[in-house]
PDB file of C-alpha atoms in Angstrom:
ATOM      1  CA  MET A1419      -7.063  10.497  39.837  1.00  0.00           C
ATOM      2  CA  ARG A1420     -10.428  10.664  41.612  1.00  0.00           C
ATOM      3  CA  LEU A1421     -13.690   9.700  39.917  1.00  0.00           C
ATOM      4  CA  GLU A1422     -14.950  13.280  40.156  1.00  0.00           C
ATOM      5  CA  ASP A1423     -11.963  14.398  38.094  1.00  0.00           C
ATOM      6  CA  PHE A1424     -13.387  12.579  35.093  1.00  0.00           C
ATOM      7  CA  ASP A1425     -15.504  15.196  33.347  1.00  0.00           C
ATOM      8  CA  ASN A1426     -16.916  13.322  30.371  1.00  0.00           C
ATOM      9  CA  ASP A1427     -18.435  10.004  29.374  1.00  0.00           C
ATOM     10  CA  GLU A1428     -15.349   8.854  27.460  1.00  0.00           C
ATOM     11  CA  ASP A1429     -13.195   9.047  30.584  1.00  0.00           C
ATOM     12  CA  ARG A1430     -15.734   7.030  32.555  1.00  0.00           C
ATOM     13  CA  VAL A1431     -15.911   4.348  29.850  1.00  0.00           C
ATOM     14  CA  ILE A1432     -12.124   3.986  29.855  1.00  0.00           C
ATOM     15  CA  GLN A1433     -12.015   3.707  33.634  1.00  0.00           C
ATOM     16  CA  ASP A1434     -14.807   1.104  33.688  1.00  0.00           C
ATOM     17  CA  ARG A1435     -13.136  -1.029  31.029  1.00  0.00           C
ATOM     18  CA  LEU A1436      -9.769  -0.955  32.776  1.00  0.00           C
ATOM     19  CA  LYS A1437     -11.422  -2.122  35.986  1.00  0.00           C
ATOM     20  CA  GLN A1438     -13.574  -4.854  34.463  1.00  0.00           C
ATOM     21  CA  LYS A1439     -11.277  -6.608  31.991  1.00  0.00           C
ATOM     22  CA  THR A1440      -8.581  -9.059  33.028  1.00  0.00           C
ATOM     23  CA  TRP A1441      -5.548  -9.666  30.835  1.00  0.00           C
ATOM     24  CA  ASN A1442      -6.896 -13.119  29.993  1.00  0.00           C
ATOM     25  CA  GLU A1443     -10.111 -11.540  28.725  1.00  0.00           C
ATOM     26  CA  ILE A1444      -8.123  -9.025  26.672  1.00  0.00           C
ATOM     27  CA  ARG A1445      -5.956 -11.760  25.120  1.00  0.00           C
ATOM     28  CA  THR A1446      -8.997 -13.867  24.285  1.00  0.00           C
ATOM     29  CA  ASN A1447     -10.812 -10.946  22.650  1.00  0.00           C
ATOM     30  CA  ASP A1448      -7.695 -10.025  20.676  1.00  0.00           C
ATOM     31  CA  SER A1449      -7.321 -13.579  19.384  1.00  0.00           C
ATOM     32  CA  TRP A1450     -10.923 -13.762  18.190  1.00  0.00           C
ATOM     33  CA  ALA A1451     -10.603 -10.314  16.589  1.00  0.00           C
ATOM     34  CA  ILE A1452      -8.121 -11.828  14.125  1.00  0.00           C
ATOM     35  CA  PHE A1453     -10.971 -13.646  12.375  1.00  0.00           C
ATOM     36  CA  LYS A1454     -12.982 -10.455  12.013  1.00  0.00           C
ATOM     37  CA  ILE A1455      -9.930  -8.707  10.577  1.00  0.00           C
ATOM     38  CA  MET A1456      -9.374 -11.581   8.148  1.00  0.00           C
ATOM     39  CA  ALA A1457     -13.002 -11.411   7.056  1.00  0.00           C
ATOM     40  CA  GLU A1458     -12.697  -7.687   6.304  1.00  0.00           C
ATOM     41  CA  PHE A1459      -9.544  -8.282   4.236  1.00  0.00           C
ATOM     42  CA  VAL A1460     -11.078 -11.183   2.290  1.00  0.00           C
ATOM     43  CA  ASN A1461     -14.294  -9.277   1.551  1.00  0.00           C
ATOM     44  CA  GLY A1462     -12.304  -6.192   0.567  1.00  0.00           C
ATOM     45  CA  TYR A1463      -9.940  -8.081  -1.740  1.00  0.00           C
ATOM     46  CA  GLU A1464     -12.750  -9.993  -3.441  1.00  0.00           C
ATOM     47  CA  SER A1465     -14.857  -6.876  -3.957  1.00  0.00           C
ATOM     48  CA  MET A1466     -12.094  -4.472  -4.971  1.00  0.00           C
ATOM     49  CA  GLY A1467     -10.259  -6.985  -7.150  1.00  0.00           C
ATOM     50  CA  ARG A1468     -13.082  -6.797  -9.713  1.00  0.00           C
ATOM     51  CA  ILE A1469     -12.756  -3.036 -10.125  1.00  0.00           C
ATOM     52  CA  GLY A1470     -10.644  -1.509 -12.883  1.00  0.00           C
ATOM     53  CA  PRO A1471      -8.158   1.382 -12.628  1.00  0.00           C
ATOM     54  CA  CYS A1472      -9.244   3.870  -9.979  1.00  0.00           C
ATOM     55  CA  VAL A1473      -8.096   7.093  -8.357  1.00  0.00           C
ATOM     56  CA  SER A1474      -8.594   7.629  -4.627  1.00  0.00           C
ATOM     57  CA  ILE A1475      -9.858  11.059  -3.585  1.00  0.00           C
ATOM     58  CA  PHE A1476      -9.268  12.087   0.034  1.00  0.00           C
ATOM     59  CA  GLY A1477     -10.693  15.079   1.886  1.00  0.00           C
ATOM     60  CA  SER A1478     -12.710  16.340   4.813  1.00  0.00           C
ATOM     61  CA  ALA A1479     -16.033  14.821   5.845  1.00  0.00           C
ATOM     62  CA  ARG A1480     -17.039  18.245   7.210  1.00  0.00           C
ATOM     63  CA  THR A1481     -16.975  20.138   3.908  1.00  0.00           C
ATOM     64  CA  LYS A1482     -20.417  21.565   3.091  1.00  0.00           C
ATOM     65  CA  PRO A1483     -22.120  21.088  -0.307  1.00  0.00           C
ATOM     66  CA  ASP A1484     -21.951  24.822  -1.039  1.00  0.00           C
ATOM     67  CA  SER A1485     -18.222  25.001  -0.301  1.00  0.00           C
ATOM     68  CA  PRO A1486     -15.807  25.779  -3.161  1.00  0.00           C
ATOM     69  CA  ASN A1487     -13.794  22.687  -2.200  1.00  0.00           C
ATOM     70  CA  TYR A1488     -16.900  20.485  -2.455  1.00  0.00           C
ATOM     71  CA  LEU A1489     -17.696  21.849  -5.906  1.00  0.00           C
ATOM     72  CA  LEU A1490     -14.079  21.468  -7.017  1.00  0.00           C
ATOM     73  CA  ALA A1491     -13.915  17.853  -5.795  1.00  0.00           C
ATOM     74  CA  GLU A1492     -17.102  17.124  -7.743  1.00  0.00           C
ATOM     75  CA  LYS A1493     -15.594  18.624 -10.913  1.00  0.00           C
ATOM     76  CA  ILE A1494     -12.356  16.698 -10.446  1.00  0.00           C
ATOM     77  CA  ALA A1495     -14.159  13.380 -10.019  1.00  0.00           C
ATOM     78  CA  PHE A1496     -16.436  14.109 -12.975  1.00  0.00           C
ATOM     79  CA  LYS A1497     -13.466  14.750 -15.275  1.00  0.00           C
ATOM     80  CA  ILE A1498     -11.583  11.743 -13.887  1.00  0.00           C
ATOM     81  CA  SER A1499     -14.542   9.502 -14.651  1.00  0.00           C
ATOM     82  CA  LYS A1500     -14.934  11.001 -18.126  1.00  0.00           C
ATOM     83  CA  ALA A1501     -11.275  10.183 -18.742  1.00  0.00           C
ATOM     84  CA  GLY A1502     -12.076   6.539 -17.982  1.00  0.00           C
ATOM     85  CA  TYR A1503     -10.941   6.099 -14.402  1.00  0.00           C
ATOM     86  CA  GLY A1504     -12.994   4.971 -11.437  1.00  0.00           C
ATOM     87  CA  VAL A1505     -13.129   6.947  -8.201  1.00  0.00           C
ATOM     88  CA  ILE A1506     -12.592   5.551  -4.700  1.00  0.00           C
ATOM     89  CA  THR A1507     -13.446   7.526  -1.570  1.00  0.00           C
ATOM     90  CA  GLY A1508     -13.965   6.878   2.111  1.00  0.00           C
ATOM     91  CA  GLY A1509     -17.680   6.703   1.343  1.00  0.00           C
ATOM     92  CA  GLY A1510     -18.824   9.420   3.738  1.00  0.00           C
ATOM     93  CA  PRO A1511     -20.096  13.003   3.457  1.00  0.00           C
ATOM     94  CA  GLY A1512     -18.195  16.177   2.546  1.00  0.00           C
ATOM     95  CA  ILE A1513     -15.406  15.826  -0.016  1.00  0.00           C
ATOM     96  CA  MET A1514     -16.064  12.088  -0.230  1.00  0.00           C
ATOM     97  CA  GLU A1515     -19.680  12.706  -1.214  1.00  0.00           C
ATOM     98  CA  ALA A1516     -18.618  15.322  -3.750  1.00  0.00           C
ATOM     99  CA  ALA A1517     -16.159  12.920  -5.360  1.00  0.00           C
ATOM    100  CA  ASN A1518     -18.643  10.050  -5.536  1.00  0.00           C
ATOM    101  CA  LYS A1519     -21.239  12.456  -6.916  1.00  0.00           C
ATOM    102  CA  GLY A1520     -18.872  13.646  -9.646  1.00  0.00           C
ATOM    103  CA  ALA A1521     -18.011  10.067 -10.609  1.00  0.00           C
ATOM    104  CA  HIS A1522     -21.704   9.136 -10.632  1.00  0.00           C
ATOM    105  CA  LEU A1523     -22.636  12.097 -12.842  1.00  0.00           C
ATOM    106  CA  GLY A1524     -19.729  11.269 -15.149  1.00  0.00           C
ATOM    107  CA  GLY A1525     -20.936   7.707 -15.601  1.00  0.00           C
ATOM    108  CA  GLY A1526     -17.826   6.239 -13.990  1.00  0.00           C
ATOM    109  CA  THR A1527     -17.178   3.676 -11.293  1.00  0.00           C
ATOM    110  CA  SER A1528     -17.993   5.159  -7.877  1.00  0.00           C
ATOM    111  CA  VAL A1529     -16.611   3.233  -4.890  1.00  0.00           C
ATOM    112  CA  GLY A1530     -17.151   3.991  -1.196  1.00  0.00           C
ATOM    113  CA  LEU A1531     -15.123   2.429   1.620  1.00  0.00           C
ATOM    114  CA  ASN A1532     -16.896   3.497   4.764  1.00  0.00           C
ATOM    115  CA  ILE A1533     -15.774   3.234   8.382  1.00  0.00           C
ATOM    116  CA  GLU A1534     -17.908   2.956  11.506  1.00  0.00           C
ATOM    117  CA  LEU A1535     -17.463   6.138  13.556  1.00  0.00           C
ATOM    118  CA  PRO A1536     -19.428   7.676  16.421  1.00  0.00           C
ATOM    119  CA  PHE A1537     -19.886  10.907  14.444  1.00  0.00           C
ATOM    120  CA  GLU A1538     -19.568  12.442  10.966  1.00  0.00           C
ATOM    121  CA  GLN A1539     -19.416   9.248   8.954  1.00  0.00           C
ATOM    122  CA  HIS A1540     -22.315   7.774   6.979  1.00  0.00           C
ATOM    123  CA  PHE A1541     -22.692   6.440   3.457  1.00  0.00           C
ATOM    124  CA  ASN A1542     -23.357   9.049   0.814  1.00  0.00           C
ATOM    125  CA  PRO A1543     -25.991   8.291  -1.863  1.00  0.00           C
ATOM    126  CA  TYR A1544     -23.670   8.455  -4.900  1.00  0.00           C
ATOM    127  CA  ILE A1545     -21.839   5.144  -4.461  1.00  0.00           C
ATOM    128  CA  ASP A1546     -22.512   2.245  -6.837  1.00  0.00           C
ATOM    129  CA  LYS A1547     -24.726  -0.282  -5.056  1.00  0.00           C
ATOM    130  CA  ASP A1548     -22.306  -3.177  -5.472  1.00  0.00           C
ATOM    131  CA  LYS A1549     -19.270  -1.054  -4.537  1.00  0.00           C
ATOM    132  CA  ASN A1550     -20.362   0.089  -1.100  1.00  0.00           C
ATOM    133  CA  LEU A1551     -18.111  -1.502   1.546  1.00  0.00           C
ATOM    134  CA  ASN A1552     -18.130  -1.005   5.293  1.00  0.00           C
ATOM    135  CA  PHE A1553     -15.145  -1.468   7.647  1.00  0.00           C
ATOM    136  CA  ASP A1554     -14.613  -1.578  11.390  1.00  0.00           C
ATOM    137  CA  TYR A1555     -10.824  -1.277  11.183  1.00  0.00           C
ATOM    138  CA  PHE A1556      -9.069   1.809   9.861  1.00  0.00           C
ATOM    139  CA  PHE A1557      -5.956  -0.119   8.838  1.00  0.00           C
ATOM    140  CA  VAL A1558      -7.918  -2.572   6.672  1.00  0.00           C
ATOM    141  CA  ARG A1559      -9.750   0.296   5.013  1.00  0.00           C
ATOM    142  CA  LYS A1560      -6.485   2.124   4.320  1.00  0.00           C
ATOM    143  CA  VAL A1561      -5.054  -0.975   2.654  1.00  0.00           C
ATOM    144  CA  MET A1562      -8.017  -0.998   0.258  1.00  0.00           C
ATOM    145  CA  LEU A1563      -7.745   2.745  -0.412  1.00  0.00           C
ATOM    146  CA  VAL A1564      -4.097   2.358  -1.398  1.00  0.00           C
ATOM    147  CA  LYS A1565      -3.862  -1.144  -2.880  1.00  0.00           C
ATOM    148  CA  TYR A1566      -6.521  -0.588  -5.525  1.00  0.00           C
ATOM    149  CA  SER A1567      -5.635   2.981  -6.516  1.00  0.00           C
ATOM    150  CA  GLN A1568      -3.436   4.132  -9.365  1.00  0.00           C
ATOM    151  CA  GLY A1569      -3.391   7.720  -8.198  1.00  0.00           C
ATOM    152  CA  PHE A1570      -4.252   9.854  -5.179  1.00  0.00           C
ATOM    153  CA  VAL A1571      -6.001  13.225  -5.170  1.00  0.00           C
ATOM    154  CA  VAL A1572      -5.880  14.962  -1.792  1.00  0.00           C
ATOM    155  CA  MET A1573      -8.318  17.771  -1.108  1.00  0.00           C
ATOM    156  CA  PRO A1574      -8.260  19.961   2.033  1.00  0.00           C
ATOM    157  CA  GLY A1575      -9.061  17.944   5.133  1.00  0.00           C
ATOM    158  CA  GLY A1576      -8.271  17.203   8.755  1.00  0.00           C
ATOM    159  CA  PHE A1577      -6.408  14.518  10.673  1.00  0.00           C
ATOM    160  CA  GLY A1578      -7.903  11.643   8.667  1.00  0.00           C
ATOM    161  CA  THR A1579      -6.915  13.248   5.371  1.00  0.00           C
ATOM    162  CA  MET A1580      -3.382  13.886   6.639  1.00  0.00           C
ATOM    163  CA  ASP A1581      -3.160  10.274   7.756  1.00  0.00           C
ATOM    164  CA  GLU A1582      -4.169   9.025   4.311  1.00  0.00           C
ATOM    165  CA  LEU A1583      -1.816  11.455   2.564  1.00  0.00           C
ATOM    166  CA  PHE A1584       1.261  10.526   4.567  1.00  0.00           C
ATOM    167  CA  GLU A1585       0.400   6.837   4.389  1.00  0.00           C
ATOM    168  CA  ALA A1586       0.483   7.063   0.575  1.00  0.00           C
ATOM    169  CA  ILE A1587       3.687   9.121   0.580  1.00  0.00           C
ATOM    170  CA  THR A1588       5.412   6.725   2.993  1.00  0.00           C
ATOM    171  CA  LEU A1589       4.462   3.609   1.019  1.00  0.00           C
ATOM    172  CA  ILE A1590       5.731   5.164  -2.213  1.00  0.00           C
ATOM    173  CA  GLN A1591       8.861   6.631  -0.588  1.00  0.00           C
ATOM    174  CA  THR A1592       9.771   3.219   0.868  1.00  0.00           C
ATOM    175  CA  LYS A1593       8.915   1.492  -2.433  1.00  0.00           C
ATOM    176  CA  LYS A1594       6.240  -0.681  -0.862  1.00  0.00           C
ATOM    177  CA  VAL A1595       3.889   0.375  -3.661  1.00  0.00           C
ATOM    178  CA  ALA A1596       4.527   1.712  -7.153  1.00  0.00           C
ATOM    179  CA  ARG A1597       5.129   5.425  -7.634  1.00  0.00           C
ATOM    180  CA  PHE A1598       1.611   6.476  -8.528  1.00  0.00           C
ATOM    181  CA  PRO A1599       0.860  10.207  -8.708  1.00  0.00           C
ATOM    182  CA  ILE A1600      -0.062  12.034  -5.510  1.00  0.00           C
ATOM    183  CA  ILE A1601      -1.817  15.332  -6.245  1.00  0.00           C
ATOM    184  CA  LEU A1602      -2.564  17.890  -3.552  1.00  0.00           C
ATOM    185  CA  VAL A1603      -5.342  20.286  -4.536  1.00  0.00           C
ATOM    186  CA  GLY A1604      -5.325  23.833  -3.168  1.00  0.00           C
ATOM    187  CA  THR A1605      -2.107  25.846  -3.066  1.00  0.00           C
ATOM    188  CA  SER A1606      -3.350  28.151  -0.311  1.00  0.00           C
ATOM    189  CA  PHE A1607      -4.364  25.216   1.892  1.00  0.00           C
ATOM    190  CA  TRP A1608      -1.188  23.166   1.470  1.00  0.00           C
ATOM    191  CA  SER A1609       1.455  25.912   1.300  1.00  0.00           C
ATOM    192  CA  GLY A1610       1.891  26.237   5.083  1.00  0.00           C
ATOM    193  CA  LEU A1611       2.444  22.506   5.540  1.00  0.00           C
ATOM    194  CA  MET A1612       4.833  22.407   2.591  1.00  0.00           C
ATOM    195  CA  ASP A1613       6.844  25.317   3.979  1.00  0.00           C
ATOM    196  CA  TRP A1614       7.160  23.514   7.316  1.00  0.00           C
ATOM    197  CA  ILE A1615       8.262  20.284   5.636  1.00  0.00           C
ATOM    198  CA  LYS A1616      10.927  22.139   3.638  1.00  0.00           C
ATOM    199  CA  THR A1617      12.278  24.383   6.387  1.00  0.00           C
ATOM    200  CA  VAL A1618      12.040  21.966   9.332  1.00  0.00           C
ATOM    201  CA  LEU A1619      12.052  18.370   8.071  1.00  0.00           C
ATOM    202  CA  VAL A1620      14.341  18.859   5.066  1.00  0.00           C
ATOM    203  CA  GLU A1621      16.641  21.764   5.928  1.00  0.00           C
ATOM    204  CA  LYS A1622      16.780  21.946   9.732  1.00  0.00           C
ATOM    205  CA  GLU A1623      16.282  18.392  11.000  1.00  0.00           C
ATOM    206  CA  CYS A1624      17.298  16.484   7.828  1.00  0.00           C
ATOM    207  CA  THR A1625      14.619  13.863   8.523  1.00  0.00           C
ATOM    208  CA  VAL A1626      13.261  14.016   4.979  1.00  0.00           C
ATOM    209  CA  SER A1627      15.229  14.041   1.739  1.00  0.00           C
ATOM    210  CA  ALA A1628      14.750  16.985  -0.601  1.00  0.00           C
ATOM    211  CA  ASN A1629      14.091  14.461  -3.371  1.00  0.00           C
ATOM    212  CA  ASP A1630      11.079  13.155  -1.471  1.00  0.00           C
ATOM    213  CA  LEU A1631       9.302  16.433  -2.192  1.00  0.00           C
ATOM    214  CA  ASN A1632       9.085  15.261  -5.803  1.00  0.00           C
ATOM    215  CA  LEU A1633       6.734  12.450  -4.746  1.00  0.00           C
ATOM    216  CA  PHE A1634       3.748  14.793  -4.927  1.00  0.00           C
ATOM    217  CA  LYS A1635       2.505  17.826  -6.826  1.00  0.00           C
ATOM    218  CA  ILE A1636       0.319  20.760  -5.784  1.00  0.00           C
ATOM    219  CA  VAL A1637      -2.319  22.087  -8.201  1.00  0.00           C
ATOM    220  CA  ASP A1638      -5.448  24.242  -8.127  1.00  0.00           C
ATOM    221  CA  THR A1639      -7.712  23.066 -10.959  1.00  0.00           C
ATOM    222  CA  GLU A1640      -9.467  19.936 -12.148  1.00  0.00           C
ATOM    223  CA  ASP A1641      -7.731  20.127 -15.524  1.00  0.00           C
ATOM    224  CA  GLU A1642      -4.306  20.005 -13.866  1.00  0.00           C
ATOM    225  CA  VAL A1643      -5.336  16.910 -11.915  1.00  0.00           C
ATOM    226  CA  VAL A1644      -6.511  15.015 -14.990  1.00  0.00           C
ATOM    227  CA  GLU A1645      -3.451  16.107 -16.977  1.00  0.00           C
ATOM    228  CA  ILE A1646      -1.091  14.646 -14.369  1.00  0.00           C
ATOM    229  CA  ILE A1647      -2.991  11.355 -14.200  1.00  0.00           C
ATOM    230  CA  ASN A1648      -3.201  11.031 -17.993  1.00  0.00           C
ATOM    231  CA  LYS A1649       0.491  11.836 -18.352  1.00  0.00           C
ATOM    232  CA  PHE A1650       1.335   9.089 -15.858  1.00  0.00           C
ATOM    233  CA  TYR A1651      -0.752   6.521 -17.735  1.00  0.00           C
ATOM    234  CA  LYS A1652       0.717   7.549 -21.071  1.00  0.00           C
ATOM    235  CA  LYS A1653       4.268   7.336 -19.714  1.00  0.00           C
ATOM    236  CA  TYR A1654       3.792   3.727 -18.650  1.00  0.00           C
ATOM    237  CA  ASP A1655       1.685   2.782 -21.665  1.00  0.00           C
ATOM    238  CA  LEU A1656      -1.348   2.000 -19.517  1.00  0.00           C
ATOM    239  CA  SER A1657      -4.992   2.564 -20.333  1.00  0.00           C
ATOM    240  CA  PRO A1658      -7.990   3.364 -18.123  1.00  0.00           C
ATOM    241  CA  ASN A1659     -11.417   1.741 -18.275  1.00  0.00           C
ATOM    242  CA  PHE A1660     -12.280   2.446 -21.917  1.00  0.00           C
TER     243      PHE A1660
END
């Protein structure tokens, strides 16, 4: 490929890096990166380990404050916090902001696990000051989102939301984490994906078991979300942050 075929800055950056770095340089940088990764894990564990029972809320960073999904996420987080649970989000704008705002207004724990991105992502103002963590690595951040959550609420979102959803489903399906509730909010949003999973993955390709569809529920209201979470806690004789 000729240089003139590269039509954006990202392509030029990739080409420059491939030319400039030797394999020895790459190996050295990778080795030193281990310490940065360890530091993120240690800081995350120490900070999150002091937080009580929480529910992670996932959703799009692009959702506007006047959107019905933003308002619904705020209501869900408010009722979750009133029921005694903390709320964990990715710490950014959109649905994450709405969830942290709802938890803040409800007087509950409001946690934000932010990630450095070239666009979209920035801390929202509704995160508790001592529960505002920043990450460079997506995989470390995802560990914190899952490890310290006793439930997952998934609002409409894009690739990042899908990644978080299927990460949670996979960990529960493979019994790497306990079977905490996974709640998808918005029947109209999720129905197309669910139809594809049933008709293609389950029935046609047999790559997913029909029983795995029981690992999550689809609802439309904040009351349904809180009911499912409360029912789970009651079943296992657990208690939230009261």
